Amino acid sequence: MKQRTLGIAGGGQLGLMLTQAAHQLGFAVTVLDPTPQSPASHQADRQIVGDFADPDAVHSLAKGVDVLTFEIESTHAGALADIAAQRAGQVQPLPDTLGRINDKLAQKTMLAEAGIPVASFQEVTDRESLEQAAQAFGYPVVLKSRRGGYDGRGNATLHEAAGINEAMTKLGGADLYVEQFIPFAKELAVVAARTKQGTVATYPVVETIHRNHICHTVLAPAPVAAAISERATAVAQDVLTLFGGAGVFGIELFLTPAGEVLVNEIAPRVHNSGHFTIEGCHTSQFEQHVRAVAGLPLGPTTMKQGAAVMVNILGDRTGPADPQGVAEAEALGNVKVHIYGKQETRPERKMGHLTAWGATLNEAQQLAEAARARVSI
C-alpha cells in the first residue's frame, strides 16, 4: 500500500512531537514553517519553507499530503476552507472550527449560548462600552484581543478606570472584548480527542501552574476532589460536542473557590497541558491527534502509573541554545527530557520540557524538581 502523508502547518515543538508520533504510526510527514531549521524539520520527511499564514503556502502543503492538520491557530483559515471544499475530509480539525475558536469573542459567545459555563463577557467597541462592562462586572476586569493572544499576550487586567486608555492602546484599540476577572483557586485543563464520527475520549484532568502567564508545571492527575474532576471532564465533553471534524483539543478551565468549573479558552490542537501524556499515558496526545485526523481508532487515555509531572524548560538568557544536564536528569530514573532543537534561546521561550513519573503526585513532583535543577539551556 502507498504510504500516507500527513501535512502539518507549523513546524515548532508541537509539529516536532506530532511528526514523531506520525512516524511511529507509519506516516510520512511534510511540515510548513517559515523557519528553515524549524524543530519539526529535523525529523519530518520534508519541509516547505513558507508562512502558515500565507494562503499560497498552505495550498502548496495540501498538494502533496493525504491529511492536513495544523499545530498553530494562525494558519490561514480561508485557505484551509478552500482546500476542505475541494477535498472533503482532508483538513482536520475542520476550518470552520478553527475560524470560530480563533475569534475568542465568537468562541465565548458560542460556549455561552450552548450553556457551557464561562465568565461574564462583553464586546468592546469603544471606551464607553468598556466602562459600562467594568461597572456591571465590577473591577478588576480583563481586556482581551479577540485574535492572536497566547501566554498572556493580548491581555490586560484593569483594576480601575484610570488604566483604560493605556490598556486599549496596548491591545491595538480594536477587535477587543472584556471579561469578568475570575479569582480562581486553581487552573485546570483537559485534553480531549474527537473522531470524525463524534466519539470523544478525554485524558485525566490536570492542574496547570503558571508564572507570568506562561505554563511552568502540569500536575497529572490534578490534586482535586473526584467530583471536581468529574465536572471538568463533563464540561470538556460538552465542549467537543459543539464542533465537527476530528482532532485533539486543549480545554483550559478555571476552578473557583466555590468549586465552580468555568471554561477559559479552547485550543483546536495538541496542547502544552498534554505533554505529560507521552510518557504518562498509554496513548500520547500526539499519537491520538494523528489517529483522529487520519480516521484511525482512538487509543486508551489512561495513565501508565499513579502520577506524572511535566515541567517546561524555558530560556533564561539570550543567545545560541546549549542544552546541558540532560543525561544527568534522566539518570535519576523515571525522567524523560525533551529538547526541541531551537537554535536560539531567549528568556521565557519554550525550549523543551521534562516529565517525571511515580506512584504518587508528591513523588513525581519531587523528582521533576530535582531533574529540572540539573538542566540548563
CSV table of C-alpha atoms in Angstrom, one decimal:
chain,number,residue,atom,x,y,z
A,1,MET,CA,0.0,0.0,0.0
A,2,LYS,CA,1.1,3.6,-0.7
A,3,GLN,CA,2.4,5.3,2.4
A,4,ARG,CA,0.0,8.0,3.6
A,5,THR,CA,1.4,11.5,4.2
A,6,LEU,CA,0.4,13.8,7.0
A,7,GLY,CA,0.8,17.6,6.4
A,8,ILE,CA,1.3,19.8,9.4
A,9,ALA,CA,1.0,23.6,9.2
A,10,GLY,CA,3.6,24.7,11.7
A,11,GLY,CA,7.0,23.2,12.5
A,12,GLY,CA,7.5,24.2,16.1
A,13,GLN,CA,7.7,21.8,19.1
A,14,LEU,CA,4.1,20.7,18.6
A,15,GLY,CA,4.9,19.9,15.0
A,16,LEU,CA,8.0,18.0,16.1
A,17,MET,CA,6.2,15.8,18.5
A,18,LEU,CA,3.3,15.2,16.0
A,19,THR,CA,6.0,14.2,13.5
A,20,GLN,CA,7.5,11.7,15.9
A,21,ALA,CA,4.1,10.2,16.6
A,22,ALA,CA,3.1,10.1,12.9
A,23,HIS,CA,6.3,8.2,12.0
A,24,GLN,CA,5.5,5.6,14.7
A,25,LEU,CA,2.2,5.0,13.0
A,26,GLY,CA,3.8,4.6,9.6
A,27,PHE,CA,3.0,8.0,8.1
A,28,ALA,CA,5.3,10.2,6.1
A,29,VAL,CA,5.3,13.9,7.2
A,30,THR,CA,5.6,17.2,5.4
A,31,VAL,CA,5.7,20.4,7.5
A,32,LEU,CA,5.1,24.0,6.6
A,33,ASP,CA,7.1,26.6,8.6
A,34,PRO,CA,8.8,29.9,7.8
A,35,THR,CA,12.0,28.9,9.7
A,36,PRO,CA,14.3,26.8,7.6
A,37,GLN,CA,15.6,24.8,10.6
A,38,SER,CA,12.4,24.5,12.4
A,39,PRO,CA,12.2,21.9,15.2
A,40,ALA,CA,10.0,19.6,13.2
A,41,SER,CA,12.2,19.9,10.1
A,42,HIS,CA,14.9,17.7,11.8
A,43,GLN,CA,12.6,14.7,11.7
A,44,ALA,CA,10.0,15.4,9.1
A,45,ASP,CA,10.4,13.8,5.6
A,46,ARG,CA,10.1,17.2,4.0
A,47,GLN,CA,9.7,20.8,5.0
A,48,ILE,CA,8.1,23.5,2.9
A,49,VAL,CA,9.7,26.8,3.9
A,50,GLY,CA,6.8,29.2,3.9
A,51,ASP,CA,4.4,31.1,6.3
A,52,PHE,CA,1.4,29.1,7.5
A,53,ALA,CA,-0.5,32.4,7.4
A,54,ASP,CA,0.2,32.6,3.6
A,55,PRO,CA,-2.6,31.0,1.6
A,56,ASP,CA,-0.4,30.1,-1.3
A,57,ALA,CA,2.0,28.2,1.1
A,58,VAL,CA,-0.9,26.4,2.7
A,59,HIS,CA,-2.2,25.3,-0.7
A,60,SER,CA,1.3,24.1,-1.6
A,61,LEU,CA,1.3,22.0,1.6
A,62,ALA,CA,-2.1,20.5,0.7
A,63,LYS,CA,-1.0,19.3,-2.8
A,64,GLY,CA,1.4,16.6,-1.5
A,65,VAL,CA,-0.4,15.2,1.5
A,66,ASP,CA,-3.3,12.9,2.2
A,67,VAL,CA,-4.4,14.6,5.5
A,68,LEU,CA,-3.7,18.2,6.5
A,69,THR,CA,-3.7,19.4,10.1
A,70,PHE,CA,-2.2,22.4,12.0
A,71,GLU,CA,-0.3,23.0,15.2
A,72,ILE,CA,-0.8,26.8,15.3
A,73,GLU,CA,-4.0,28.8,15.2
A,74,SER,CA,-2.6,31.5,12.9
A,75,THR,CA,-2.7,29.0,10.0
A,76,HIS,CA,-4.7,30.7,7.2
A,77,ALA,CA,-8.3,29.6,7.8
A,78,GLY,CA,-9.5,30.8,4.4
A,79,ALA,CA,-7.0,28.6,2.6
A,80,LEU,CA,-7.9,25.6,4.7
A,81,ALA,CA,-11.6,26.2,3.9
A,82,ASP,CA,-10.8,26.3,0.2
A,83,ILE,CA,-8.9,23.0,0.5
A,84,ALA,CA,-11.6,21.3,2.5
A,85,ALA,CA,-14.2,22.4,-0.1
A,86,GLN,CA,-12.2,20.7,-2.8
A,87,ARG,CA,-11.2,17.6,-0.9
A,88,ALA,CA,-13.8,16.7,1.8
A,89,GLY,CA,-12.2,15.4,4.9
A,90,GLN,CA,-8.6,16.3,4.1
A,91,VAL,CA,-8.4,19.1,6.6
A,92,GLN,CA,-8.8,18.2,10.3
A,93,PRO,CA,-9.9,19.8,12.6
A,94,LEU,CA,-12.4,21.5,10.3
A,95,PRO,CA,-11.6,25.0,9.1
A,96,ASP,CA,-14.9,26.2,10.5
A,97,THR,CA,-13.8,25.0,13.9
A,98,LEU,CA,-10.5,27.0,13.6
A,99,GLY,CA,-12.4,30.1,12.5
A,100,ARG,CA,-14.8,30.0,15.4
A,101,ILE,CA,-12.1,29.3,18.0
A,102,ASN,CA,-9.7,31.9,16.6
A,103,ASP,CA,-12.1,34.7,17.4
A,104,LYS,CA,-12.2,34.5,21.1
A,105,LEU,CA,-15.4,36.6,21.4
A,106,ALA,CA,-17.2,34.3,18.9
A,107,GLN,CA,-15.8,31.3,20.9
A,108,LYS,CA,-17.2,32.7,24.2
A,109,THR,CA,-20.5,33.5,22.6
A,110,MET,CA,-20.8,30.0,21.2
A,111,LEU,CA,-20.0,28.5,24.6
A,112,ALA,CA,-22.4,30.7,26.5
A,113,GLU,CA,-25.2,30.0,24.0
A,114,ALA,CA,-24.7,26.3,24.5
A,115,GLY,CA,-24.9,26.6,28.2
A,116,ILE,CA,-21.2,25.9,28.8
A,117,PRO,CA,-20.1,27.8,32.0
A,118,VAL,CA,-17.9,30.8,31.2
A,119,ALA,CA,-17.0,34.1,32.9
A,120,SER,CA,-19.3,37.1,32.1
A,121,PHE,CA,-18.0,38.9,29.0
A,122,GLN,CA,-19.0,41.7,26.6
A,123,GLU,CA,-17.7,43.1,23.3
A,124,VAL,CA,-15.7,46.3,23.5
A,125,THR,CA,-16.3,48.8,20.7
A,126,ASP,CA,-15.0,51.9,22.4
A,127,ARG,CA,-14.1,53.3,25.8
A,128,GLU,CA,-17.7,53.8,26.9
A,129,SER,CA,-18.6,50.2,26.2
A,130,LEU,CA,-15.6,49.0,28.3
A,131,GLU,CA,-16.6,51.3,31.2
A,132,GLN,CA,-20.1,50.1,31.1
A,133,ALA,CA,-19.0,46.4,31.3
A,134,ALA,CA,-16.5,47.2,34.1
A,135,GLN,CA,-19.3,48.8,36.1
A,136,ALA,CA,-21.5,45.8,35.5
A,137,PHE,CA,-18.9,43.2,36.3
A,138,GLY,CA,-17.0,45.1,39.0
A,139,TYR,CA,-13.3,45.7,38.9
A,140,PRO,CA,-10.9,44.1,38.2
A,141,VAL,CA,-11.7,43.1,34.6
A,142,VAL,CA,-9.6,41.5,31.9
A,143,LEU,CA,-9.5,43.2,28.5
A,144,LYS,CA,-8.6,40.8,25.7
A,145,SER,CA,-7.8,40.8,22.0
A,146,ARG,CA,-10.2,38.8,20.0
A,147,ARG,CA,-7.5,37.2,18.0
A,148,GLY,CA,-3.9,36.1,18.3
A,149,GLY,CA,-3.1,36.2,22.1
A,150,TYR,CA,-1.2,33.4,23.9
A,151,ASP,CA,1.0,33.0,27.0
A,152,GLY,CA,-0.6,36.2,28.4
A,153,ARG,CA,0.0,38.2,25.3
A,154,GLY,CA,-3.1,40.1,24.1
A,155,ASN,CA,-4.5,40.5,27.7
A,156,ALA,CA,-4.6,43.4,30.1
A,157,THR,CA,-6.0,43.4,33.6
A,158,LEU,CA,-7.8,46.6,34.6
A,159,HIS,CA,-8.1,47.4,38.3
A,160,GLU,CA,-9.6,50.9,37.8
A,161,ALA,CA,-10.9,53.2,35.1
A,162,ALA,CA,-7.7,55.1,35.1
A,163,GLY,CA,-5.9,52.3,33.2
A,164,ILE,CA,-8.5,52.0,30.3
A,165,ASN,CA,-6.8,54.2,27.7
A,166,GLU,CA,-3.4,52.6,28.3
A,167,ALA,CA,-4.8,49.1,28.1
A,168,MET,CA,-6.8,49.8,24.9
A,169,THR,CA,-3.7,51.4,23.2
A,170,LYS,CA,-1.6,48.4,24.2
A,171,LEU,CA,-4.0,46.0,22.6
A,172,GLY,CA,-4.5,48.0,19.4
A,173,GLY,CA,-7.7,49.7,20.2
A,174,ALA,CA,-9.9,47.5,18.1
A,175,ASP,CA,-11.2,43.9,18.0
A,176,LEU,CA,-11.4,43.7,21.8
A,177,TYR,CA,-13.7,42.2,24.4
A,178,VAL,CA,-13.8,42.3,28.2
A,179,GLU,CA,-14.3,39.5,30.7
A,180,GLN,CA,-15.1,39.4,34.4
A,181,PHE,CA,-12.0,38.7,36.4
A,182,ILE,CA,-12.2,35.2,38.0
A,183,PRO,CA,-10.3,34.9,41.3
A,184,PHE,CA,-9.7,31.2,40.7
A,185,ALA,CA,-8.5,28.6,43.2
A,186,LYS,CA,-6.7,26.5,40.5
A,187,GLU,CA,-6.2,26.5,36.8
A,188,LEU,CA,-7.2,23.1,35.3
A,189,ALA,CA,-7.1,21.7,31.8
A,190,VAL,CA,-8.5,18.7,29.9
A,191,VAL,CA,-7.0,17.4,26.7
A,192,ALA,CA,-9.7,15.7,24.7
A,193,ALA,CA,-9.9,14.0,21.3
A,194,ARG,CA,-12.8,13.8,18.9
A,195,THR,CA,-13.2,11.5,15.9
A,196,LYS,CA,-15.0,12.5,12.6
A,197,GLN,CA,-17.9,10.4,13.8
A,198,GLY,CA,-18.2,12.3,17.1
A,199,THR,CA,-16.6,9.8,19.5
A,200,VAL,CA,-14.9,11.7,22.3
A,201,ALA,CA,-12.0,10.5,24.5
A,202,THR,CA,-10.7,12.6,27.4
A,203,TYR,CA,-7.4,12.5,29.3
A,204,PRO,CA,-7.2,12.9,33.1
A,205,VAL,CA,-7.9,16.4,34.4
A,206,VAL,CA,-4.6,18.2,35.2
A,207,GLU,CA,-3.6,21.2,37.2
A,208,THR,CA,-1.6,23.8,35.3
A,209,ILE,CA,0.7,26.1,37.3
A,210,HIS,CA,1.6,29.4,35.6
A,211,ARG,CA,4.2,32.1,36.2
A,212,ASN,CA,4.0,35.4,34.3
A,213,HIS,CA,1.1,33.9,32.3
A,214,ILE,CA,3.3,31.0,31.0
A,215,CYS,CA,2.7,27.4,31.9
A,216,HIS,CA,5.6,26.1,34.0
A,217,THR,CA,4.2,22.9,35.6
A,218,VAL,CA,1.5,20.4,34.9
A,219,LEU,CA,0.3,18.0,37.6
A,220,ALA,CA,-1.4,14.8,36.4
A,221,PRO,CA,-3.9,14.0,37.7
A,222,ALA,CA,-5.0,17.3,39.2
A,223,PRO,CA,-5.0,17.3,43.0
A,224,VAL,CA,-8.7,18.0,43.3
A,225,ALA,CA,-11.7,16.1,44.6
A,226,ALA,CA,-13.2,13.4,42.4
A,227,ALA,CA,-16.4,15.4,42.0
A,228,ILE,CA,-14.4,18.3,40.5
A,229,SER,CA,-12.5,16.0,38.1
A,230,GLU,CA,-15.9,14.6,37.0
A,231,ARG,CA,-17.3,18.0,36.5
A,232,ALA,CA,-14.3,19.2,34.5
A,233,THR,CA,-14.4,16.1,32.3
A,234,ALA,CA,-18.1,16.6,31.7
A,235,VAL,CA,-17.6,20.2,30.7
A,236,ALA,CA,-14.8,19.2,28.3
A,237,GLN,CA,-17.1,16.5,26.7
A,238,ASP,CA,-19.8,19.1,26.3
A,239,VAL,CA,-17.4,21.5,24.6
A,240,LEU,CA,-16.4,18.9,22.0
A,241,THR,CA,-20.0,18.2,21.0
A,242,LEU,CA,-20.1,21.8,19.6
A,243,PHE,CA,-17.6,21.1,16.9
A,244,GLY,CA,-17.4,18.9,13.8
A,245,GLY,CA,-14.3,17.2,12.5
A,246,ALA,CA,-11.6,15.4,14.2
A,247,GLY,CA,-8.5,16.1,16.3
A,248,VAL,CA,-7.2,16.8,19.8
A,249,PHE,CA,-8.3,19.9,21.7
A,250,GLY,CA,-6.9,21.6,24.8
A,251,ILE,CA,-9.6,23.0,27.1
A,252,GLU,CA,-8.4,25.4,29.7
A,253,LEU,CA,-10.5,25.8,32.8
A,254,PHE,CA,-10.8,27.9,36.0
A,255,LEU,CA,-11.8,26.3,39.3
A,256,THR,CA,-13.4,28.9,41.6
A,257,PRO,CA,-13.1,28.8,45.4
A,258,ALA,CA,-16.8,27.8,45.4
A,259,GLY,CA,-16.0,24.7,43.3
A,260,GLU,CA,-17.4,26.0,40.0
A,261,VAL,CA,-15.6,25.0,36.8
A,262,LEU,CA,-15.5,27.6,34.0
A,263,VAL,CA,-14.1,27.4,30.5
A,264,ASN,CA,-11.3,29.9,30.0
A,265,GLU,CA,-10.1,29.1,26.4
A,266,ILE,CA,-10.1,26.3,23.9
A,267,ALA,CA,-7.1,25.4,21.6
A,268,PRO,CA,-8.0,23.4,18.5
A,269,ARG,CA,-4.8,21.5,18.6
A,270,VAL,CA,-2.4,19.5,20.8
A,271,HIS,CA,-1.7,21.5,24.0
A,272,ASN,CA,1.1,22.2,26.4
A,273,SER,CA,-1.0,20.7,29.2
A,274,GLY,CA,-0.9,17.4,27.5
A,275,HIS,CA,2.8,16.9,27.0
A,276,PHE,CA,2.9,14.6,30.1
A,277,THR,CA,0.9,12.0,28.0
A,278,ILE,CA,4.0,11.0,26.0
A,279,GLU,CA,5.4,9.1,29.0
A,280,GLY,CA,2.4,9.3,31.3
A,281,CYS,CA,-0.4,7.7,29.3
A,282,HIS,CA,-0.9,4.6,27.1
A,283,THR,CA,-1.6,6.9,24.1
A,284,SER,CA,0.1,10.3,23.9
A,285,GLN,CA,-1.9,13.3,22.8
A,286,PHE,CA,0.2,13.5,19.7
A,287,GLU,CA,-0.4,9.9,18.6
A,288,GLN,CA,-4.1,10.5,19.5
A,289,HIS,CA,-4.3,13.5,17.2
A,290,VAL,CA,-2.7,11.7,14.3
A,291,ARG,CA,-5.2,8.8,14.9
A,292,ALA,CA,-8.1,11.2,15.0
A,293,VAL,CA,-7.3,13.2,11.9
A,294,ALA,CA,-6.4,10.1,9.9
A,295,GLY,CA,-9.6,8.2,10.7
A,296,LEU,CA,-7.9,5.6,12.9
A,297,PRO,CA,-9.4,4.3,16.1
A,298,LEU,CA,-8.6,6.3,19.2
A,299,GLY,CA,-6.2,4.8,21.7
A,300,PRO,CA,-6.7,4.4,25.5
A,301,THR,CA,-6.2,7.6,27.5
A,302,THR,CA,-5.5,6.0,30.9
A,303,MET,CA,-2.2,6.7,32.8
A,304,LYS,CA,0.6,4.2,33.0
A,305,GLN,CA,1.4,5.0,36.6
A,306,GLY,CA,-0.1,6.8,39.5
A,307,ALA,CA,1.1,10.3,38.6
A,308,ALA,CA,3.2,12.4,36.2
A,309,VAL,CA,4.5,15.9,36.4
A,310,MET,CA,5.6,17.9,33.4
A,311,VAL,CA,7.9,20.9,33.7
A,312,ASN,CA,8.6,23.3,30.9
A,313,ILE,CA,12.2,24.1,30.2
A,314,LEU,CA,12.2,27.9,29.5
A,315,GLY,CA,15.1,30.0,28.3
A,316,ASP,CA,16.7,32.3,30.9
A,317,ARG,CA,19.2,34.2,28.6
A,318,THR,CA,19.6,35.4,25.0
A,319,GLY,CA,21.9,33.5,22.7
A,320,PRO,CA,22.7,30.2,21.0
A,321,ALA,CA,21.0,27.2,22.6
A,322,ASP,CA,23.3,25.0,24.6
A,323,PRO,CA,21.5,22.2,26.3
A,324,GLN,CA,23.3,20.8,29.4
A,325,GLY,CA,22.5,18.3,32.1
A,326,VAL,CA,20.0,16.1,30.1
A,327,ALA,CA,21.9,12.9,30.8
A,328,GLU,CA,22.2,13.8,34.5
A,329,ALA,CA,18.5,14.5,34.8
A,330,GLU,CA,17.5,11.2,33.1
A,331,ALA,CA,20.0,9.3,35.3
A,332,LEU,CA,17.7,10.0,38.2
A,333,GLY,CA,15.3,7.4,36.7
A,334,ASN,CA,11.6,7.8,35.8
A,335,VAL,CA,12.5,11.1,34.0
A,336,LYS,CA,12.5,11.9,30.3
A,337,VAL,CA,13.8,15.2,28.9
A,338,HIS,CA,12.6,16.6,25.6
A,339,ILE,CA,14.8,19.3,23.9
A,340,TYR,CA,13.1,20.9,21.0
A,341,GLY,CA,16.1,21.8,18.9
A,342,LYS,CA,15.5,25.5,18.6
A,343,GLN,CA,18.7,27.2,17.6
A,344,GLU,CA,18.3,30.4,19.8
A,345,THR,CA,17.3,30.7,23.4
A,346,ARG,CA,15.7,33.8,25.0
A,347,PRO,CA,14.0,34.5,28.3
A,348,GLU,CA,10.8,32.5,28.7
A,349,ARG,CA,11.0,30.9,25.3
A,350,LYS,CA,9.8,27.2,25.5
A,351,MET,CA,13.0,25.3,24.7
A,352,GLY,CA,12.0,21.9,25.9
A,353,HIS,CA,10.2,20.0,28.7
A,354,LEU,CA,10.7,17.1,31.0
A,355,THR,CA,8.3,14.6,32.5
A,356,ALA,CA,8.8,12.7,35.7
A,357,TRP,CA,6.5,9.9,36.9
A,358,GLY,CA,5.9,7.9,40.1
A,359,ALA,CA,3.4,6.2,42.3
A,360,THR,CA,2.2,9.5,43.8
A,361,LEU,CA,2.0,13.1,42.8
A,362,ASN,CA,4.4,14.1,45.6
A,363,GLU,CA,6.9,11.6,44.4
A,364,ALA,CA,6.7,12.7,40.8
A,365,GLN,CA,6.8,16.4,41.7
A,366,GLN,CA,10.0,16.0,43.8
A,367,LEU,CA,11.7,14.0,41.0
A,368,ALA,CA,10.7,16.6,38.4
A,369,GLU,CA,12.1,19.4,40.5
A,370,ALA,CA,15.3,17.6,41.0
A,371,ALA,CA,15.6,16.8,37.3
A,372,ARG,CA,14.8,20.4,36.3
A,373,ALA,CA,17.6,21.7,38.6
A,374,ARG,CA,20.1,19.7,36.5
A,375,VAL,CA,19.1,21.0,33.1
A,376,SER,CA,20.2,24.3,31.6
A,377,ILE,CA,19.8,25.7,28.1
